[in-house]
Tab-separated table of C-alpha atoms and ligand atoms in Angstrom:
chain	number	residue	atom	x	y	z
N	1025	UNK	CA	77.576	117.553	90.382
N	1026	UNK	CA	78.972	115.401	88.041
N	1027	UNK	CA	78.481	111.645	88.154
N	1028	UNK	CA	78.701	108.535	85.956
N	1029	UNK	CA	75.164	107.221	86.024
N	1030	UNK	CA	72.788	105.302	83.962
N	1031	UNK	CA	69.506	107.099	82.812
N	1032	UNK	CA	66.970	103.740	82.609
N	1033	UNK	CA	67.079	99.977	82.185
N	1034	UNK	CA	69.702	98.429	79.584
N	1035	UNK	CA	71.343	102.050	79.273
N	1036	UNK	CA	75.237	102.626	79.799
N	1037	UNK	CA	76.673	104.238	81.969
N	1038	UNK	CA	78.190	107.648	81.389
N	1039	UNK	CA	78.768	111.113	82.670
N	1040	UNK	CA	76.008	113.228	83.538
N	1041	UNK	CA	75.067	116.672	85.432
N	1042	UNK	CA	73.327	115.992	88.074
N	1043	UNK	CA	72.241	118.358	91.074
N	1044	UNK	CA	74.164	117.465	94.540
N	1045	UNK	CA	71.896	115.263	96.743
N	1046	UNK	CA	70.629	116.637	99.787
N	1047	UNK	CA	71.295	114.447	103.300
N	1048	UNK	CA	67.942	113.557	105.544
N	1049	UNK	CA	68.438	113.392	108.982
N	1050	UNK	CA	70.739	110.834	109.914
N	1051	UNK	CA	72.740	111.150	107.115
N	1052	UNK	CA	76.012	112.424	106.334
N	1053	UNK	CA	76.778	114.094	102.857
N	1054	UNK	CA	80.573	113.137	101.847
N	1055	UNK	CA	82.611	115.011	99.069
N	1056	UNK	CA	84.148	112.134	96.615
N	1057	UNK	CA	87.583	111.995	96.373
N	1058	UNK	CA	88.270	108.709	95.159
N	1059	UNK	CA	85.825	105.625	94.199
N	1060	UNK	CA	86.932	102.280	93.869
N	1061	UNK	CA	85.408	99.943	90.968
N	1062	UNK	CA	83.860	96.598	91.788
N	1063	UNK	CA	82.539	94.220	89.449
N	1064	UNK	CA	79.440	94.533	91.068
N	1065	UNK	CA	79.118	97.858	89.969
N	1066	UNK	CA	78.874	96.842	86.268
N	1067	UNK	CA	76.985	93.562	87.232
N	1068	UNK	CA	74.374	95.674	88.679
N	1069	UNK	CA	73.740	97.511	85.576
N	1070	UNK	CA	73.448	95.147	83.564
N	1071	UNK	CA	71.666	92.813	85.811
N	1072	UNK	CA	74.135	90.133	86.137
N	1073	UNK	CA	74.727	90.306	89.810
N	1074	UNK	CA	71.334	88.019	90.132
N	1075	UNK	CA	70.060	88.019	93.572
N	1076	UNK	CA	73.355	89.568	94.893
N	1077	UNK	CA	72.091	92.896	93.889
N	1078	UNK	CA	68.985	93.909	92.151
N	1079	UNK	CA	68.637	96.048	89.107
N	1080	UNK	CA	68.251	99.404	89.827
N	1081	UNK	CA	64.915	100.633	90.408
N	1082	UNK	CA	64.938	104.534	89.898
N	1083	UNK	CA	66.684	106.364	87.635
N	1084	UNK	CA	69.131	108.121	86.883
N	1085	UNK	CA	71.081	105.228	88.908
N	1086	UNK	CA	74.850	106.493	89.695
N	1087	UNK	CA	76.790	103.242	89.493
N	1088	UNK	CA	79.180	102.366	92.618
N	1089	UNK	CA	79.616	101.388	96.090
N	1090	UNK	CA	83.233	102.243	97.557
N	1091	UNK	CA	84.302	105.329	98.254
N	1092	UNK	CA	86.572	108.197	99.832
N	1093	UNK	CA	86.201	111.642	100.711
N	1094	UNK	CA	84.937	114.323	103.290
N	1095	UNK	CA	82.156	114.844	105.121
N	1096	UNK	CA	80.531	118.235	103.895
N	1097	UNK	CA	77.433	118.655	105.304
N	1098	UNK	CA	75.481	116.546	108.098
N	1099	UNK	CA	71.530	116.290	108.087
N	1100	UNK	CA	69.136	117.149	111.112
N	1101	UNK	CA	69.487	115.286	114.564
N	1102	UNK	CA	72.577	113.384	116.817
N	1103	UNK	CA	75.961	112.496	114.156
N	1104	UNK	CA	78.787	110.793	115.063
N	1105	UNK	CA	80.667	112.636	112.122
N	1106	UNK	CA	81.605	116.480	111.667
N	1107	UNK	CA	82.285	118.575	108.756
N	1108	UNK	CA	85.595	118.008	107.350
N	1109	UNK	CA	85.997	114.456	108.355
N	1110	UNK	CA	87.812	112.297	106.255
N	1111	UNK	CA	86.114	109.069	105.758
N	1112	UNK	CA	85.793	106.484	103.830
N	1113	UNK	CA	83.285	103.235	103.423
N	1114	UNK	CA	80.532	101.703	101.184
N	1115	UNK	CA	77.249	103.022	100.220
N	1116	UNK	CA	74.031	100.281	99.741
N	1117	UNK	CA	74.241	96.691	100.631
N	1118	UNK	CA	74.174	93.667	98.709
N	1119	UNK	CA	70.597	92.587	98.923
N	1120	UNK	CA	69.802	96.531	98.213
N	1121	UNK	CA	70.397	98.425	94.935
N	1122	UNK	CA	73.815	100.669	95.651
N	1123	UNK	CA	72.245	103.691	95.861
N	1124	UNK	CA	69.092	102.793	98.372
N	1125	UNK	CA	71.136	104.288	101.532
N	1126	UNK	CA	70.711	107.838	99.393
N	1127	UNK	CA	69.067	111.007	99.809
N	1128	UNK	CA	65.706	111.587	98.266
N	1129	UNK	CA	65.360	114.933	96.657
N	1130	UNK	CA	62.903	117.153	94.418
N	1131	UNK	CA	62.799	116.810	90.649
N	1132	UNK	CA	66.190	115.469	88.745
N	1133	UNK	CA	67.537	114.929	92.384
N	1134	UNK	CA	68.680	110.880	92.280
N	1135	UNK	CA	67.226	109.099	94.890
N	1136	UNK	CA	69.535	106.626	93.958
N	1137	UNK	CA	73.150	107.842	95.280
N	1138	UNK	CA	76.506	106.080	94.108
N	1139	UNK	CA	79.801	106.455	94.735
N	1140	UNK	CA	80.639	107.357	90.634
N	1141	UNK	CA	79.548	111.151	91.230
N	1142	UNK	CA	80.945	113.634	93.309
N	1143	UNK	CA	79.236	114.267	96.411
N	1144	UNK	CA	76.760	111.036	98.121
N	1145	UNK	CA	74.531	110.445	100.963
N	1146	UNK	CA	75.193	108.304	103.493
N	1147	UNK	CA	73.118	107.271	107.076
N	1148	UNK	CA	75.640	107.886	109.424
N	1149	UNK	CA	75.337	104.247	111.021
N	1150	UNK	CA	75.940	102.851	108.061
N	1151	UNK	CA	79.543	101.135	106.751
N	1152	UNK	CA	81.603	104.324	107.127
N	1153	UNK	CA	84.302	105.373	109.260
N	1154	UNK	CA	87.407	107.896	109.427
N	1155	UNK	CA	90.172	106.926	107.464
N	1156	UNK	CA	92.862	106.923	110.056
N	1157	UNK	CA	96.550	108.646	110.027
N	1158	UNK	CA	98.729	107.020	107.747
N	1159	UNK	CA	96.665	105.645	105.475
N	1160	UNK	CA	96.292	107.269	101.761
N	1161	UNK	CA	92.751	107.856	101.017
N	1162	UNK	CA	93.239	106.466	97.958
N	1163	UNK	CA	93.826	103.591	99.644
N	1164	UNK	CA	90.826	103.725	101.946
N	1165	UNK	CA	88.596	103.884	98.800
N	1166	UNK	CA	89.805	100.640	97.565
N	1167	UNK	CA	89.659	98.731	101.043
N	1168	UNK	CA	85.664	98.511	101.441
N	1169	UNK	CA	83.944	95.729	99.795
N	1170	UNK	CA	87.408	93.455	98.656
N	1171	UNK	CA	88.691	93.660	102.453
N	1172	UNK	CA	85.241	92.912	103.611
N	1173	UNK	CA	84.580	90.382	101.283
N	1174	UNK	CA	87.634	88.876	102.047
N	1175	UNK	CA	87.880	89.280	106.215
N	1176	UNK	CA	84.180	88.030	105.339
N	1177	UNK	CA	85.226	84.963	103.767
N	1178	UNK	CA	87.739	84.056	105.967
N	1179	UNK	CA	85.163	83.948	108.565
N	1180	UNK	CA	83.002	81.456	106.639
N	1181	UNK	CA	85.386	79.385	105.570
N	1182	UNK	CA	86.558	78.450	108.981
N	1183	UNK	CA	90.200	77.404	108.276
N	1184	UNK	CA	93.212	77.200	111.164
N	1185	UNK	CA	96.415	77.489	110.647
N	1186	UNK	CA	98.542	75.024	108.161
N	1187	UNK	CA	95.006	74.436	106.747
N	1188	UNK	CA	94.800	74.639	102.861
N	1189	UNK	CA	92.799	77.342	100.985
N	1190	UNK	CA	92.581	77.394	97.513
N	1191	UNK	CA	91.567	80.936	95.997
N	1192	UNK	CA	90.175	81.029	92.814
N	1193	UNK	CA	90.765	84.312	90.582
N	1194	UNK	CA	93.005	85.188	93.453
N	1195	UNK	CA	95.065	88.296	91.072
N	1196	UNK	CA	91.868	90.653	91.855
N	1197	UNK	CA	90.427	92.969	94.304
N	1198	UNK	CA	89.487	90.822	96.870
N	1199	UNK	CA	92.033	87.691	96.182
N	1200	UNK	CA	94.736	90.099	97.080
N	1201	UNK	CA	93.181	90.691	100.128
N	1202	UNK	CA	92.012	87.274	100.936
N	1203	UNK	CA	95.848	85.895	100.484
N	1204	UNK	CA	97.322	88.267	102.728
N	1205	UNK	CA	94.283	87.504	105.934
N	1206	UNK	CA	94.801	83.988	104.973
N	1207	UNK	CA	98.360	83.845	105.469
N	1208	UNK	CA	98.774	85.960	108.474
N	1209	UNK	CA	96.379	83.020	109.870
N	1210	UNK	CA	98.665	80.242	108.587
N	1211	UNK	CA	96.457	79.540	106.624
N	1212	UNK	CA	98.458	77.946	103.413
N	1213	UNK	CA	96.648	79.417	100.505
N	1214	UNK	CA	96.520	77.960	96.851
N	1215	UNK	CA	96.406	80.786	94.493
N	1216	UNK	CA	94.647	79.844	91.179
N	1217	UNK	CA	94.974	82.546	88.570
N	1218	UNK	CA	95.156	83.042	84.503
N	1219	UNK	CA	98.576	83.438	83.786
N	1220	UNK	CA	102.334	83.591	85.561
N	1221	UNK	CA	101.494	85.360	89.025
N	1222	UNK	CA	103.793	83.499	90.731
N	1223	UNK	CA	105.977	85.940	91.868
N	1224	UNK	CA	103.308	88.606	92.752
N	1225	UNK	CA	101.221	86.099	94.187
N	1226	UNK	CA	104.012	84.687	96.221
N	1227	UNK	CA	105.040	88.194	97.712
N	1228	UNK	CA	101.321	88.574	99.012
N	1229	UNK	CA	102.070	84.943	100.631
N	1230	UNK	CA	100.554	82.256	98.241
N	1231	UNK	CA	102.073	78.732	99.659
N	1232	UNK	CA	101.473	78.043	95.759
N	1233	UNK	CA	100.251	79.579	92.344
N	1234	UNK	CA	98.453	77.921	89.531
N	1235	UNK	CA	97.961	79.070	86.259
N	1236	UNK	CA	94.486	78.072	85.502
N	1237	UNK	CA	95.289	78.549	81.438
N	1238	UNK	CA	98.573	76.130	81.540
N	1239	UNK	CA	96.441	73.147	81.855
N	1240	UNK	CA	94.137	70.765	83.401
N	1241	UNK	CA	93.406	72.724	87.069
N	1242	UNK	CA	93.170	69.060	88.561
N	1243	UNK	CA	96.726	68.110	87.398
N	1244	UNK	CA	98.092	71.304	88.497
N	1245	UNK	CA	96.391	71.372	92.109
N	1246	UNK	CA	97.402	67.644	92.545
N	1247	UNK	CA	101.023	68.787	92.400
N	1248	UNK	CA	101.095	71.034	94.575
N	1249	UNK	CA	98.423	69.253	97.161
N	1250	UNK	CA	98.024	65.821	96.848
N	1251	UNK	CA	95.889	65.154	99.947
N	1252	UNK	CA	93.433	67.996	98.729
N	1253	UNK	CA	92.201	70.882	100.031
N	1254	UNK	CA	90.796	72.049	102.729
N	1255	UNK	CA	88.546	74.486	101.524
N	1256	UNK	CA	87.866	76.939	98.448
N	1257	UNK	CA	87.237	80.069	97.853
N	1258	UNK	CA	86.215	80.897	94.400
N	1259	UNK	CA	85.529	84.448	93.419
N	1260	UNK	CA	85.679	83.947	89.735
N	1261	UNK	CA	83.361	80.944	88.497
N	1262	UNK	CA	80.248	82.341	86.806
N	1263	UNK	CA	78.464	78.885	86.293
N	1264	UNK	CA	77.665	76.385	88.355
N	1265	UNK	CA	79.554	73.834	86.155
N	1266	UNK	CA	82.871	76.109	86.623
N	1267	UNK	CA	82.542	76.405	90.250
N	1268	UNK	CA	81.951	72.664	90.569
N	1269	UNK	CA	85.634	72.260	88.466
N	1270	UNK	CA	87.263	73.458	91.777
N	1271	UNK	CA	84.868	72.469	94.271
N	1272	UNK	CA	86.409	68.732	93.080
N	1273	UNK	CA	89.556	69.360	94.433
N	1274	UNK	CA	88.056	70.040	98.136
N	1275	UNK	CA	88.543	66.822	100.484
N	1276	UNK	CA	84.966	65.447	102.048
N	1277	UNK	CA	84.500	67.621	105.227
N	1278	UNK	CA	85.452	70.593	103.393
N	1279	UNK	CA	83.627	73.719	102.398
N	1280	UNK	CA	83.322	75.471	98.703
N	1281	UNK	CA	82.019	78.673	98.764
N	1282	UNK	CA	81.164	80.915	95.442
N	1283	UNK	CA	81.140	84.928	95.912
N	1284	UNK	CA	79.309	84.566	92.465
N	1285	UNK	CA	76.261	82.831	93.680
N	1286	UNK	CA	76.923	79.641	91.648
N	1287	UNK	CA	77.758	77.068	94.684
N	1288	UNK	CA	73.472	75.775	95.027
N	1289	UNK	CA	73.753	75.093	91.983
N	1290	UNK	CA	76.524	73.237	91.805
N	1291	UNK	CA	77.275	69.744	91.922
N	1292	UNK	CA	79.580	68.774	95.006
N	1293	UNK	CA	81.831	65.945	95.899
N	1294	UNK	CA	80.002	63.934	98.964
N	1295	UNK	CA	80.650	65.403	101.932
N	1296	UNK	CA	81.606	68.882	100.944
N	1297	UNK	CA	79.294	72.100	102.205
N	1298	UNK	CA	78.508	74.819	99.317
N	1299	UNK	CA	78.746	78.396	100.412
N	1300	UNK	CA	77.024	81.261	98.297
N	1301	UNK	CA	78.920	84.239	100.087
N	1302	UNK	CA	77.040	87.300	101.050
N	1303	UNK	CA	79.093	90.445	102.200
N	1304	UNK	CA	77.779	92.367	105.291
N	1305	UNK	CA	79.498	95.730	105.412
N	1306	UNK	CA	80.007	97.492	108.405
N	1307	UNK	CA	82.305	100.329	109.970
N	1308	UNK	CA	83.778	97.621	112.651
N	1309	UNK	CA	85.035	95.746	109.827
N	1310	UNK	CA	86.509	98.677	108.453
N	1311	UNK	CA	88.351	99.957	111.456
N	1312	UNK	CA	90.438	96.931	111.521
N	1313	UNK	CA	90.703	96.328	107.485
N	1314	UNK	CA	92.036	100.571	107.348
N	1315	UNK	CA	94.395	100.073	110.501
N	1316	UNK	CA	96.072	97.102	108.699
N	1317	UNK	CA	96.934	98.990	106.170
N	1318	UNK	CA	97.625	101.954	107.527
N	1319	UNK	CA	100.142	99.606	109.405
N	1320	UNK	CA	101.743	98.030	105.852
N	1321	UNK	CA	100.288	94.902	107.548
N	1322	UNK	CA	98.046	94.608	104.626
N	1323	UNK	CA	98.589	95.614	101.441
N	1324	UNK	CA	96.485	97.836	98.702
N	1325	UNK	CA	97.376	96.640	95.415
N	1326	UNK	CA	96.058	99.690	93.253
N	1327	UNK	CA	96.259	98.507	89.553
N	1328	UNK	CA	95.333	101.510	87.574
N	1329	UNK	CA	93.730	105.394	88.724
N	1330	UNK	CA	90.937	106.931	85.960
N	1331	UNK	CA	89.744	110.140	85.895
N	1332	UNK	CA	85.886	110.239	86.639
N	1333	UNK	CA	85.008	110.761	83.108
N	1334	UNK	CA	86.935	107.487	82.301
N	1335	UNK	CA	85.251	105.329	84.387
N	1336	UNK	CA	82.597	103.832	81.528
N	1337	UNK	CA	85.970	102.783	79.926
N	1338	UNK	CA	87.331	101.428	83.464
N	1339	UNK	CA	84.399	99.487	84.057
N	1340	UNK	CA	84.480	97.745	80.588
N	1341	UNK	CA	88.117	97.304	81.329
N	1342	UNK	CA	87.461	95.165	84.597
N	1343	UNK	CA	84.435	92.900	82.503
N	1344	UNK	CA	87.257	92.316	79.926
N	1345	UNK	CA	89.328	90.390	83.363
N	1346	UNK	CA	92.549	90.725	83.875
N	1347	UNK	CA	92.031	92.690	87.463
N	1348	UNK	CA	95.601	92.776	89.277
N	1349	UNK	CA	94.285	94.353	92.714
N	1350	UNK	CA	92.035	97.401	92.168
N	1351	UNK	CA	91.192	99.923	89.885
N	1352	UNK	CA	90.319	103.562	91.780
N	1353	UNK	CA	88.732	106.485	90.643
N	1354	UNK	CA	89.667	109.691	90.658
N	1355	UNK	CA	86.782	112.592	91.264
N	1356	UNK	CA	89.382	115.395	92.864
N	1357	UNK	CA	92.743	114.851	94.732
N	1358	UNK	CA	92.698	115.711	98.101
N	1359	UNK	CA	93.750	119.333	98.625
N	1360	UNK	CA	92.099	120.494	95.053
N	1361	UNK	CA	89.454	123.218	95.119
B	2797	NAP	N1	78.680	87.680	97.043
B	2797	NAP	C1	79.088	88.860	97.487
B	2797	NAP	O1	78.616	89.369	98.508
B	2797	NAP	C2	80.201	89.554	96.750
B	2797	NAP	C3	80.903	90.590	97.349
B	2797	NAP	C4	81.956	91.156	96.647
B	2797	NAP	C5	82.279	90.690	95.367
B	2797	NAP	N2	81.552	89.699	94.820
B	2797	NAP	C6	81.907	89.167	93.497
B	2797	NAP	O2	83.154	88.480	93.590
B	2797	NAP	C7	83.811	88.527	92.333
B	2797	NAP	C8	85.281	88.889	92.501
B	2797	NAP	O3	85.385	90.219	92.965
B	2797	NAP	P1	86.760	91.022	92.864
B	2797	NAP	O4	86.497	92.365	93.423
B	2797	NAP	O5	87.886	90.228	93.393
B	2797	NAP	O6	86.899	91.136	91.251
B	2797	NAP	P2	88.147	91.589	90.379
B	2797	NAP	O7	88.990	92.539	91.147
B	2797	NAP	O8	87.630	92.014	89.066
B	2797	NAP	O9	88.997	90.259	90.218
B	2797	NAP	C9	88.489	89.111	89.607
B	2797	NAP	C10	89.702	88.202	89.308
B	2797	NAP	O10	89.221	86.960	88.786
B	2797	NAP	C11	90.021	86.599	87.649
B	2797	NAP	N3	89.160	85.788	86.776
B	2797	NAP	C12	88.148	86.212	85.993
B	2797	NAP	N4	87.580	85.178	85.379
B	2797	NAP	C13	88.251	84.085	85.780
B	2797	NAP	C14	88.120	82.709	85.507
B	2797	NAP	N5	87.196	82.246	84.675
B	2797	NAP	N6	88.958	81.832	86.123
B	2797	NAP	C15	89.892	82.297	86.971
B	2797	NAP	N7	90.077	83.589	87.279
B	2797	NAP	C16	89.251	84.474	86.672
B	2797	NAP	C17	90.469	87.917	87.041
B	2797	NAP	O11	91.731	87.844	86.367
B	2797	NAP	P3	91.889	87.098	84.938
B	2797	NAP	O12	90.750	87.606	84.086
B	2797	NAP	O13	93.248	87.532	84.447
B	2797	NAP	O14	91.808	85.660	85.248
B	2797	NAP	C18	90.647	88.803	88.283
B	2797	NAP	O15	91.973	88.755	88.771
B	2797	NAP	C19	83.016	89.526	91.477
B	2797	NAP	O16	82.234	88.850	90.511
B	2797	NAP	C20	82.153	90.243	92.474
B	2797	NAP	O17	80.950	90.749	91.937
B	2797	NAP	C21	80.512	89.130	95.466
């Protein structure tokens, strides 16, 4: 099969023959149809993703978590999943490299299965479900870890409605996703982002948008909140020293939670709780996240589609920043032999 994977530590990704993993009992082997790209993908390679997400261990490691496709072949014992069903979820878990849910095989076979190669191996009770009517696989592929992440965050932030929640690199994957949950909550949501998103970020339902590059943050969110904030939700400070920028704006009582892992770190105003966010996939989650938007109720902002060979470039593309929603790609339409 063909996959985008990288052949040992500190080596790039790109594509590679590889033969088609083999699914152990329990598993399910799924055909790739479309992968989505999160940052974590590249993070993970290059190690950057701290104790989010290990290194990867064995190699070759084929890069990606989100994904897809149809089931193709089931391995021994009781499944919950037939040949031919469409499904779609994320392999791995944060804590785990992507590919640990994979299929062990002989020599050459990578025991390390992504989501960047056409077939993968799955454990059936893992975070994967059918993708239901209505909704465009494409879709599907791009709704595991940014609408878990951001149902997930919801959770942890605790807001109720008329609360404020300001999002921080709220333009990408998940901050899509997190504006729309937040605001069919009442929850009023803040959206900070680099440049004029106002009008996008308005028709997702941001009370307000910032444009972190127009000036002082502080200025800007004292405008448009004066009593502060309720809680924030940054998914874009690297540092400590960033994070703790925003986390200033958050009134005492409040809570500042980092998806980057930078909140212990930080230094918070008294009275404020720091949050490092960890995602916890599973196929609940996704039932609810896929009938959503299957229903319109939440949106899929797909930002740009790359051919498999591409993705190396696509990945670089999303270090660079500038995500608007997500980038998918493309390892066969649906309906191509
Ligand atoms: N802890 C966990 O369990 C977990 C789970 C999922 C994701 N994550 C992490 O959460 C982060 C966000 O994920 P995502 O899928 O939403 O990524 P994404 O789709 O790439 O979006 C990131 C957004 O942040 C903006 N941004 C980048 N640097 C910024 C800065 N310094 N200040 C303000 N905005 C900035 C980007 O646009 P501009 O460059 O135009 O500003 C982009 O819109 C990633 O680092 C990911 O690895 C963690």
């Amino acid at each position: 099969m063909r996959a985008i994977a990288v052949s040992g530590p500190g080596a790039d990704p790109v594509l590679v023959e590889l033969p088609k993993p083999e699914p152990r009992p329990g598993e399910v082997r799924v055909r790739i149809e479309y992968a989505s790209l999160n940052p974590l993908d590249w993070q993970v390679v290059d190690g950057s993703a701290g104790d989010l997400a290990p290194a990867p261990r064995s190699f070759p490691f084929v890069v990606g978590v989100d994904y897809a496709g149809r089931v193709d072949m089931i391995g021994g014992g009781e499944n919950r999943f037939r040949v031919g069903d469409v499904v779609f979820g994320r392999a791995g878990a944060v804590g785990a490299a992507p590919g640990d849910a994979g299929a062990t095989g002989g020599a050459g076979v990578p025991d390390a299965c992504g989501t960047y190669g056409e077939y993968v191996c799955v454990p059936q009770d893992s975070a994967i479900t059918l993708v239901p009517r209505g909704l465009d696989p494409r879709a599907a592929a791009a709704l595991p870890s940014a609408g878990t992440a951001a149902a997930q965050i919801l959770e942890a932030v605790a807001l109720r409605g008329h609360e404020t929640l300001l999002v921080v690199g709220a333009a990408g994957g998940i901050g899509c996703c997190l504006t729309q949950l937040a605001r069919a909550r009442d929850i009023r949501v803040i959206a900070a982002v680099r440049g004029d998103e106002r009008s996008a970020m308005g028709s997702l339902g941001a009370a307000a948008t910032v444009d972190l590059t127009a000036g002082p943050p502080a200025e800007a969110l004292r405008s448009v909140c004066p009593d502060g904030i309720d809680a924030l939700a940054d998914l874009a400070s690297a540092t400590p020293e960033a994070f703790a920028v925003h986390a200033a704006a958050v009134r005492p009582g409040g809570i500042a939670l980092s998806t980057r892992g930078t909140a212990a770190g930080a230094r918070l105003p008294a009275g404020v709780r720091g949050v490092d966010f960890r995602i916890d996939p599973n196929p609940v989650l996704l039932d609810v996240l896929a009938a959503g938007a299957a229903d319109g109720v939440l949106r899929v902002l797909i930002d740009a589609e790359f051919p498999l060979e591409q993705a190396p470039q696509a990945l670089e593309r999303n270090r660079a920043g500038g995500a608007r929603g997500k980038t998918v790609i493309v390892l066969r339409a649906p309906g191509h032999c």
